[in-house]
């Protein structure tokens, strides 16, 4: 099958927009997440609107066995994955270190760091066998600078940054590209998740400035994956015009 992309966290935000963007160019999409209803609706949209093949995979990236089972059990024609987007992730809470919730820390590290490692490890054999592939990791400006009350989330995204560098070095002999994209504040479901459903707090995050949108990040991921075989964008930080880095936002 021609051009296959696997996107984790495709039930919402960046991941969903990335699937839609690649589908406009004829890419067949494996879309993953925990919410089956959302993924099924996306698959129907991709098939009817863009006429591509699409496959939903429902698993929690924190669950190592489920990750490997889902990917190992892919039909053979879906295993020639050209692009893997490690996008599933979340922030939970915005608390000072001494007040932060231990379960929130566990979930962020297990999802953003270990989940990304499991999915990559499960997909890699199909890429190394072909000496071909592109891994795009979703970092954050929070992985470049630590901000106040960002402790666990910032640590997890710094780990994504470090692991992207590590993958890039170790995968050189296999000719696998590794791109880390580090977006600034983008209006998705991210803040609703971070503030555990508190819509007022979530909305306040984006008040008074122009944020990024999911489609912006999707366009960038698509650009990174559209370059000639010999070219790899290694690391890319992107913010809206209102933001300089993980700390300075002009309101
Ligand atoms: P959303 O909350 O809109 O989307 C997050 C996605 O991750 C959902 O599809 C969700 O699917 C999936 N996900 C979360 N936890 C798990 C899990 N345990 N197993 C499988 N899938 C999971 O947020 P964004 O689109 O904004 O976030 C996407 C990525 O971008 C994250 O890694 C985030 O840290 C990063 N990011 C976000 C920024 C922002 O300002 N929005 C800026 C910089 C980086 P489901 O719930 O169905 O499992
Ligand atoms: C999400 C952006 O600034 O909330 O990674 O950390 S920020």
mmCIF file of C-alpha atoms and ligand atoms in Angstrom:
data_model
loop_
_atom_site.group_PDB
_atom_site.id
_atom_site.type_symbol
_atom_site.label_atom_id
_atom_site.label_comp_id
_atom_site.label_asym_id
_atom_site.label_seq_id
_atom_site.Cartn_x
_atom_site.Cartn_y
_atom_site.Cartn_z
ATOM 1 C CA UNK A 1 0.000 0.000 0.000
ATOM 2 C CA UNK A 2 1.276 3.480 -0.856
ATOM 3 C CA UNK A 3 2.177 6.053 1.815
ATOM 4 C CA UNK A 4 1.119 5.006 5.304
ATOM 5 C CA UNK A 5 1.165 7.264 8.349
ATOM 6 C CA UNK A 6 0.491 6.130 11.917
ATOM 7 C CA UNK A 7 -0.579 8.918 14.249
ATOM 8 C CA UNK A 8 -1.007 8.478 17.996
ATOM 9 C CA UNK A 9 -3.536 10.711 19.722
ATOM 10 C CA UNK A 10 -5.580 11.202 16.558
ATOM 11 C CA UNK A 11 -8.947 11.459 18.309
ATOM 12 C CA UNK A 12 -8.464 15.188 18.903
ATOM 13 C CA UNK A 13 -6.351 18.295 18.358
ATOM 14 C CA UNK A 14 -3.034 18.020 16.500
ATOM 15 C CA UNK A 15 -3.359 14.299 15.782
ATOM 16 C CA UNK A 16 -6.764 14.608 14.118
ATOM 17 C CA UNK A 17 -5.626 17.623 12.080
ATOM 18 C CA UNK A 18 -2.474 15.740 10.998
ATOM 19 C CA UNK A 19 -4.574 12.798 9.764
ATOM 20 C CA UNK A 20 -6.821 15.157 7.789
ATOM 21 C CA UNK A 21 -3.861 17.024 6.286
ATOM 22 C CA UNK A 22 -2.011 13.894 5.152
ATOM 23 C CA UNK A 23 -5.255 12.396 3.829
ATOM 24 C CA UNK A 24 -5.712 15.398 1.527
ATOM 25 C CA UNK A 25 -2.467 14.226 -0.124
ATOM 26 C CA UNK A 26 -3.645 10.621 -0.441
ATOM 27 C CA UNK A 27 -1.892 9.141 2.597
ATOM 28 C CA UNK A 28 -3.480 6.086 4.184
ATOM 29 C CA UNK A 29 -3.875 6.644 7.909
ATOM 30 C CA UNK A 30 -3.650 4.469 11.012
ATOM 31 C CA UNK A 31 -5.252 6.583 13.711
ATOM 32 C CA UNK A 32 -4.829 5.679 17.362
ATOM 33 C CA UNK A 33 -6.155 6.779 20.731
ATOM 34 C CA UNK A 34 -8.334 5.533 23.576
ATOM 35 C CA UNK A 35 -11.684 6.928 22.405
ATOM 36 C CA UNK A 36 -13.015 4.455 19.833
ATOM 37 C CA UNK A 37 -16.073 6.554 18.941
ATOM 38 C CA UNK A 38 -13.919 9.523 17.942
ATOM 39 C CA UNK A 39 -11.528 7.340 15.950
ATOM 40 C CA UNK A 40 -14.364 5.594 14.118
ATOM 41 C CA UNK A 41 -15.873 8.956 13.161
ATOM 42 C CA UNK A 42 -12.465 10.130 11.913
ATOM 43 C CA UNK A 43 -11.954 6.960 9.888
ATOM 44 C CA UNK A 44 -15.352 7.450 8.227
ATOM 45 C CA UNK A 45 -14.436 11.071 7.426
ATOM 46 C CA UNK A 46 -11.030 10.136 5.987
ATOM 47 C CA UNK A 47 -12.531 7.407 3.812
ATOM 48 C CA UNK A 48 -15.464 9.400 2.454
ATOM 49 C CA UNK A 49 -14.054 12.913 2.229
ATOM 50 C CA UNK A 50 -10.509 12.080 1.097
ATOM 51 C CA UNK A 51 -10.996 8.594 -0.391
ATOM 52 C CA UNK A 52 -8.022 7.118 1.499
ATOM 53 C CA UNK A 53 -7.764 3.889 3.477
ATOM 54 C CA UNK A 54 -7.971 4.401 7.226
ATOM 55 C CA UNK A 55 -7.662 2.074 10.197
ATOM 56 C CA UNK A 56 -8.507 2.806 13.844
ATOM 57 C CA UNK A 57 -6.372 1.273 16.601
ATOM 58 C CA UNK A 58 -7.702 1.671 20.114
ATOM 59 C CA UNK A 59 -5.098 1.411 22.861
ATOM 60 C CA UNK A 60 -3.653 3.314 25.768
ATOM 61 C CA UNK A 61 -0.012 4.184 25.018
ATOM 62 C CA UNK A 62 0.787 3.624 28.710
ATOM 63 C CA UNK A 63 -0.117 -0.053 28.352
ATOM 64 C CA UNK A 64 3.017 -1.678 26.980
ATOM 65 C CA UNK A 65 1.371 -5.020 26.126
ATOM 66 C CA UNK A 66 -1.544 -3.317 24.364
ATOM 67 C CA UNK A 67 0.814 -1.149 22.304
ATOM 68 C CA UNK A 68 2.838 -4.113 21.039
ATOM 69 C CA UNK A 69 -0.239 -6.291 20.476
ATOM 70 C CA UNK A 70 -1.981 -3.593 18.427
ATOM 71 C CA UNK A 71 1.016 -2.958 16.190
ATOM 72 C CA UNK A 72 2.149 -6.569 15.826
ATOM 73 C CA UNK A 73 -1.398 -7.554 14.856
ATOM 74 C CA UNK A 74 -1.655 -5.003 12.074
ATOM 75 C CA UNK A 75 -2.537 -6.629 8.747
ATOM 76 C CA UNK A 76 0.663 -7.112 6.691
ATOM 77 C CA UNK A 77 -0.298 -4.436 4.162
ATOM 78 C CA UNK A 78 -0.526 -1.862 6.967
ATOM 79 C CA UNK A 79 2.900 -2.638 8.439
ATOM 80 C CA UNK A 80 4.919 -0.678 5.878
ATOM 81 C CA UNK A 81 4.564 2.503 7.913
ATOM 82 C CA UNK A 82 6.376 5.427 6.281
ATOM 83 C CA UNK A 83 5.716 8.057 8.928
ATOM 84 C CA UNK A 84 5.080 7.617 12.656
ATOM 85 C CA UNK A 85 3.799 10.659 14.528
ATOM 86 C CA UNK A 86 4.261 10.278 18.284
ATOM 87 C CA UNK A 87 1.689 12.852 19.275
ATOM 88 C CA UNK A 88 -0.425 11.309 22.080
ATOM 89 C CA UNK A 89 0.197 13.245 25.241
ATOM 90 C CA UNK A 90 -1.153 15.481 27.905
ATOM 91 C CA UNK A 91 -0.495 17.864 30.736
ATOM 92 C CA UNK A 92 -2.258 17.341 34.043
ATOM 93 C CA UNK A 93 -2.394 20.167 36.573
ATOM 94 C CA UNK A 94 -0.489 23.390 36.935
ATOM 95 C CA UNK A 95 0.820 23.220 40.500
ATOM 96 C CA UNK A 96 3.894 24.207 42.397
ATOM 97 C CA UNK A 97 6.287 21.286 42.842
ATOM 98 C CA UNK A 98 5.393 20.768 46.520
ATOM 99 C CA UNK A 99 1.664 20.662 45.747
ATOM 100 C CA UNK A 100 1.768 18.631 42.539
ATOM 101 C CA UNK A 101 -0.235 15.436 42.419
ATOM 102 C CA UNK A 102 1.820 12.218 42.232
ATOM 103 C CA UNK A 103 -0.739 10.479 40.032
ATOM 104 C CA UNK A 104 -0.618 13.396 37.587
ATOM 105 C CA UNK A 105 3.170 13.067 37.403
ATOM 106 C CA UNK A 106 2.912 9.308 36.812
ATOM 107 C CA UNK A 107 0.346 9.743 34.052
ATOM 108 C CA UNK A 108 2.350 12.428 32.248
ATOM 109 C CA UNK A 109 5.602 10.478 32.376
ATOM 110 C CA UNK A 110 3.913 7.184 31.471
ATOM 111 C CA UNK A 111 2.056 8.743 28.529
ATOM 112 C CA UNK A 112 4.379 11.400 27.132
ATOM 113 C CA UNK A 113 7.655 9.559 27.672
ATOM 114 C CA UNK A 114 7.174 5.829 28.124
ATOM 115 C CA UNK A 115 4.196 5.680 25.750
ATOM 116 C CA UNK A 116 6.220 7.355 23.023
ATOM 117 C CA UNK A 117 9.096 4.908 23.623
ATOM 118 C CA UNK A 118 6.805 1.855 23.476
ATOM 119 C CA UNK A 119 5.084 2.924 20.245
ATOM 120 C CA UNK A 120 8.389 3.760 18.590
ATOM 121 C CA UNK A 121 9.929 0.455 19.648
ATOM 122 C CA UNK A 122 6.904 -1.436 18.301
ATOM 123 C CA UNK A 123 6.929 0.335 14.916
ATOM 124 C CA UNK A 124 10.695 0.442 14.368
ATOM 125 C CA UNK A 125 11.257 -3.154 13.153
ATOM 126 C CA UNK A 126 9.068 -2.416 10.126
ATOM 127 C CA UNK A 127 11.099 0.707 9.357
ATOM 128 C CA UNK A 128 14.567 -0.744 9.932
ATOM 129 C CA UNK A 129 13.696 -3.735 7.717
ATOM 130 C CA UNK A 130 13.031 -1.321 4.851
ATOM 131 C CA UNK A 131 15.837 1.150 5.765
ATOM 132 C CA UNK A 132 13.181 3.803 5.401
ATOM 133 C CA UNK A 133 10.964 5.782 7.697
ATOM 134 C CA UNK A 134 10.305 9.060 9.415
ATOM 135 C CA UNK A 135 9.495 9.521 13.090
ATOM 136 C CA UNK A 136 7.940 12.816 14.100
ATOM 137 C CA UNK A 137 7.815 13.425 17.853
ATOM 138 C CA UNK A 138 5.532 16.056 19.342
ATOM 139 C CA UNK A 139 7.578 17.968 21.887
ATOM 140 C CA UNK A 140 6.691 21.404 23.192
ATOM 141 C CA UNK A 141 8.175 24.755 24.105
ATOM 142 C CA UNK A 142 7.825 23.186 27.581
ATOM 143 C CA UNK A 143 10.587 20.814 26.487
ATOM 144 C CA UNK A 144 12.955 23.669 25.746
ATOM 145 C CA UNK A 145 12.406 25.889 28.811
ATOM 146 C CA UNK A 146 10.946 25.147 32.230
ATOM 147 C CA UNK A 147 8.148 27.471 33.321
ATOM 148 C CA UNK A 148 6.633 28.090 36.744
ATOM 149 C CA UNK A 149 4.347 25.261 37.919
ATOM 150 C CA UNK A 150 5.187 23.209 34.851
ATOM 151 C CA UNK A 151 7.420 20.697 36.693
ATOM 152 C CA UNK A 152 6.175 17.245 35.633
ATOM 153 C CA UNK A 153 4.921 18.294 32.196
ATOM 154 C CA UNK A 154 8.098 20.239 31.389
ATOM 155 C CA UNK A 155 10.190 17.266 32.511
ATOM 156 C CA UNK A 156 8.222 14.925 30.261
ATOM 157 C CA UNK A 157 8.683 17.190 27.237
ATOM 158 C CA UNK A 158 12.390 17.670 27.983
ATOM 159 C CA UNK A 159 12.555 13.874 27.873
ATOM 160 C CA UNK A 160 10.835 13.904 24.468
ATOM 161 C CA UNK A 161 13.514 16.350 23.301
ATOM 162 C CA UNK A 162 16.312 14.126 24.656
ATOM 163 C CA UNK A 163 14.804 10.942 23.231
ATOM 164 C CA UNK A 164 14.373 12.571 19.829
ATOM 165 C CA UNK A 165 18.096 13.365 19.826
ATOM 166 C CA UNK A 166 18.901 9.836 20.987
ATOM 167 C CA UNK A 167 16.745 8.244 18.286
ATOM 168 C CA UNK A 168 18.279 10.462 15.619
ATOM 169 C CA UNK A 169 21.798 9.338 16.510
ATOM 170 C CA UNK A 170 21.050 5.639 16.961
ATOM 171 C CA UNK A 171 18.869 5.361 13.864
ATOM 172 C CA UNK A 172 21.363 6.998 11.496
ATOM 173 C CA UNK A 173 22.582 3.614 10.150
ATOM 174 C CA UNK A 174 18.980 2.718 9.316
ATOM 175 C CA UNK A 175 18.389 5.948 7.366
ATOM 176 C CA UNK A 176 15.394 6.813 9.511
ATOM 177 C CA UNK A 177 14.564 10.491 9.862
ATOM 178 C CA UNK A 178 13.680 11.859 13.297
ATOM 179 C CA UNK A 179 11.991 15.230 13.571
ATOM 180 C CA UNK A 180 10.958 16.867 16.829
ATOM 181 C CA UNK A 181 8.307 19.572 16.569
ATOM 182 C CA UNK A 182 8.000 21.853 19.596
ATOM 183 C CA UNK A 183 4.809 23.919 19.443
ATOM 184 C CA UNK A 184 3.862 26.789 21.702
ATOM 185 C CA UNK A 185 0.355 27.363 23.052
ATOM 186 C CA UNK A 186 -2.246 25.934 20.689
ATOM 187 C CA UNK A 187 -5.986 25.923 21.183
ATOM 188 C CA UNK A 188 -7.062 22.275 21.286
ATOM 189 C CA UNK A 189 -8.527 20.115 24.066
ATOM 190 C CA UNK A 190 -5.129 20.311 25.773
ATOM 191 C CA UNK A 191 -6.107 22.842 28.457
ATOM 192 C CA UNK A 192 -9.463 21.190 29.179
ATOM 193 C CA UNK A 193 -7.500 18.032 29.924
ATOM 194 C CA UNK A 194 -4.838 19.896 31.909
ATOM 195 C CA UNK A 195 -7.474 21.577 34.091
ATOM 196 C CA UNK A 196 -9.541 18.394 34.363
ATOM 197 C CA UNK A 197 -12.668 19.727 32.670
ATOM 198 C CA UNK A 198 -12.654 23.240 34.198
ATOM 199 C CA UNK A 199 -13.761 25.176 31.077
ATOM 200 C CA UNK A 200 -13.201 28.599 32.662
ATOM 201 C CA UNK A 201 -9.561 27.887 33.511
ATOM 202 C CA UNK A 202 -9.026 26.244 30.133
ATOM 203 C CA UNK A 203 -10.425 29.232 28.244
ATOM 204 C CA UNK A 204 -8.300 31.690 30.250
ATOM 205 C CA UNK A 205 -5.149 30.071 28.868
ATOM 206 C CA UNK A 206 -5.923 31.468 25.398
ATOM 207 C CA UNK A 207 -7.487 34.795 26.444
ATOM 208 C CA UNK A 208 -5.899 37.955 25.077
ATOM 209 C CA UNK A 209 -3.502 36.555 22.480
ATOM 210 C CA UNK A 210 -3.479 34.709 19.186
ATOM 211 C CA UNK A 211 -2.653 31.030 19.743
ATOM 212 C CA UNK A 212 -1.585 28.385 17.266
ATOM 213 C CA UNK A 213 -4.286 26.126 15.868
ATOM 214 C CA UNK A 214 -4.150 22.391 15.254
ATOM 215 C CA UNK A 215 -4.159 22.953 11.493
ATOM 216 C CA UNK A 216 -0.951 25.044 11.792
ATOM 217 C CA UNK A 217 0.881 22.162 13.445
ATOM 218 C CA UNK A 218 -0.552 19.721 10.883
ATOM 219 C CA UNK A 219 0.744 21.886 8.020
ATOM 220 C CA UNK A 220 4.208 21.885 9.607
ATOM 221 C CA UNK A 221 4.245 18.115 10.143
ATOM 222 C CA UNK A 222 3.202 17.661 6.516
ATOM 223 C CA UNK A 223 5.961 19.986 5.313
ATOM 224 C CA UNK A 224 8.565 18.063 7.346
ATOM 225 C CA UNK A 225 7.388 14.791 5.791
ATOM 226 C CA UNK A 226 7.308 16.204 2.248
ATOM 227 C CA UNK A 227 11.001 17.033 1.873
ATOM 228 C CA UNK A 228 13.362 15.065 -0.398
ATOM 229 C CA UNK A 229 14.708 11.734 0.898
ATOM 230 C CA UNK A 230 18.107 13.256 1.742
ATOM 231 C CA UNK A 231 16.715 16.099 3.880
ATOM 232 C CA UNK A 232 15.600 15.901 7.511
ATOM 233 C CA UNK A 233 14.363 18.752 9.683
ATOM 234 C CA UNK A 234 15.747 17.666 13.034
ATOM 235 C CA UNK A 235 14.245 20.123 15.433
ATOM 236 C CA UNK A 236 11.655 22.801 14.985
ATOM 237 C CA UNK A 237 10.177 25.198 17.537
ATOM 238 C CA UNK A 238 6.997 26.925 16.432
ATOM 239 C CA UNK A 239 4.856 29.496 18.215
ATOM 240 C CA UNK A 240 2.143 31.936 17.210
ATOM 241 C CA UNK A 241 3.122 35.562 16.569
ATOM 242 C CA UNK A 242 2.115 36.330 20.167
ATOM 243 C CA UNK A 243 4.636 34.006 21.791
ATOM 244 C CA UNK A 244 8.431 34.081 22.036
ATOM 245 C CA UNK A 245 9.088 30.905 24.054
ATOM 246 C CA UNK A 246 7.618 28.810 26.854
ATOM 247 C CA UNK A 247 7.475 31.834 29.146
ATOM 248 C CA UNK A 248 6.861 35.047 27.182
ATOM 249 C CA UNK A 249 3.394 35.524 25.693
ATOM 250 C CA UNK A 250 2.295 39.044 24.712
ATOM 251 C CA UNK A 251 -1.259 39.748 25.920
HETATM 252 P P1 LIG B 1 -5.594 17.078 22.768
HETATM 253 O O1 LIG B 1 -5.986 16.895 24.194
HETATM 254 O O2 LIG B 1 -6.536 17.773 21.858
HETATM 255 O O3 LIG B 1 -5.195 15.665 22.137
HETATM 256 C C1 LIG B 1 -4.422 14.737 22.852
HETATM 257 C C2 LIG B 1 -4.494 13.401 22.161
HETATM 258 O O4 LIG B 1 -3.662 12.485 22.883
HETATM 259 C C3 LIG B 1 -5.885 12.821 22.132
HETATM 260 O O5 LIG B 1 -6.144 12.284 20.861
HETATM 261 C C4 LIG B 1 -5.846 11.714 23.168
HETATM 262 O O6 LIG B 1 -6.684 10.634 22.766
HETATM 263 C C5 LIG B 1 -4.382 11.285 23.095
HETATM 264 N N1 LIG B 1 -3.955 10.631 24.336
HETATM 265 C C6 LIG B 1 -3.804 11.182 25.560
HETATM 266 N N2 LIG B 1 -3.457 10.253 26.462
HETATM 267 C C7 LIG B 1 -3.388 9.078 25.786
HETATM 268 C C8 LIG B 1 -3.093 7.745 26.169
HETATM 269 N N3 LIG B 1 -2.785 7.416 27.421
HETATM 270 N N4 LIG B 1 -3.125 6.777 25.213
HETATM 271 C C9 LIG B 1 -3.429 7.084 23.942
HETATM 272 N N5 LIG B 1 -3.721 8.326 23.521
HETATM 273 C C10 LIG B 1 -3.706 9.309 24.440
HETATM 274 O O7 LIG B 1 -4.204 17.874 22.827
HETATM 275 P P2 LIG B 1 -3.203 18.365 21.679
HETATM 276 O O8 LIG B 1 -3.652 17.958 20.349
HETATM 277 O O9 LIG B 1 -2.951 19.803 21.931
HETATM 278 O O10 LIG B 1 -1.902 17.585 22.116
HETATM 279 C C11 LIG B 1 -1.201 16.691 21.278
HETATM 280 C C12 LIG B 1 0.259 16.683 21.681
HETATM 281 O O11 LIG B 1 0.816 17.978 21.512
HETATM 282 C C13 LIG B 1 0.522 16.331 23.159
HETATM 283 O O12 LIG B 1 1.671 15.520 23.218
HETATM 284 C C14 LIG B 1 0.784 17.686 23.800
HETATM 285 O O13 LIG B 1 1.592 17.567 24.940
HETATM 286 C C15 LIG B 1 1.492 18.407 22.669
HETATM 287 N N6 LIG B 1 1.484 19.850 22.695
HETATM 288 C C16 LIG B 1 0.326 20.558 22.816
HETATM 289 C C17 LIG B 1 0.352 21.951 22.812
HETATM 290 C C18 LIG B 1 -0.864 22.778 22.997
HETATM 291 O O14 LIG B 1 -0.737 23.941 23.423
HETATM 292 N N7 LIG B 1 -2.052 22.290 22.663
HETATM 293 C C19 LIG B 1 1.616 22.676 22.597
HETATM 294 C C20 LIG B 1 2.770 21.819 22.506
HETATM 295 C C21 LIG B 1 2.697 20.472 22.529
HETATM 296 P P3 LIG B 1 -7.658 9.807 23.726
HETATM 297 O O15 LIG B 1 -8.091 10.727 24.836
HETATM 298 O O16 LIG B 1 -8.762 9.371 22.816
HETATM 299 O O17 LIG B 1 -6.812 8.677 24.192
HETATM 300 C C1 LIG B 2 1.847 22.881 25.636
HETATM 301 C C2 LIG B 2 2.238 24.308 25.590
HETATM 302 O O1 LIG B 2 3.033 26.264 26.970
HETATM 303 O O2 LIG B 2 1.258 24.931 27.903
HETATM 304 O O3 LIG B 2 2.934 22.034 25.516
HETATM 305 O O4 LIG B 2 3.475 24.072 27.834
HETATM 306 S S1 LIG B 2 2.513 24.901 27.152
#
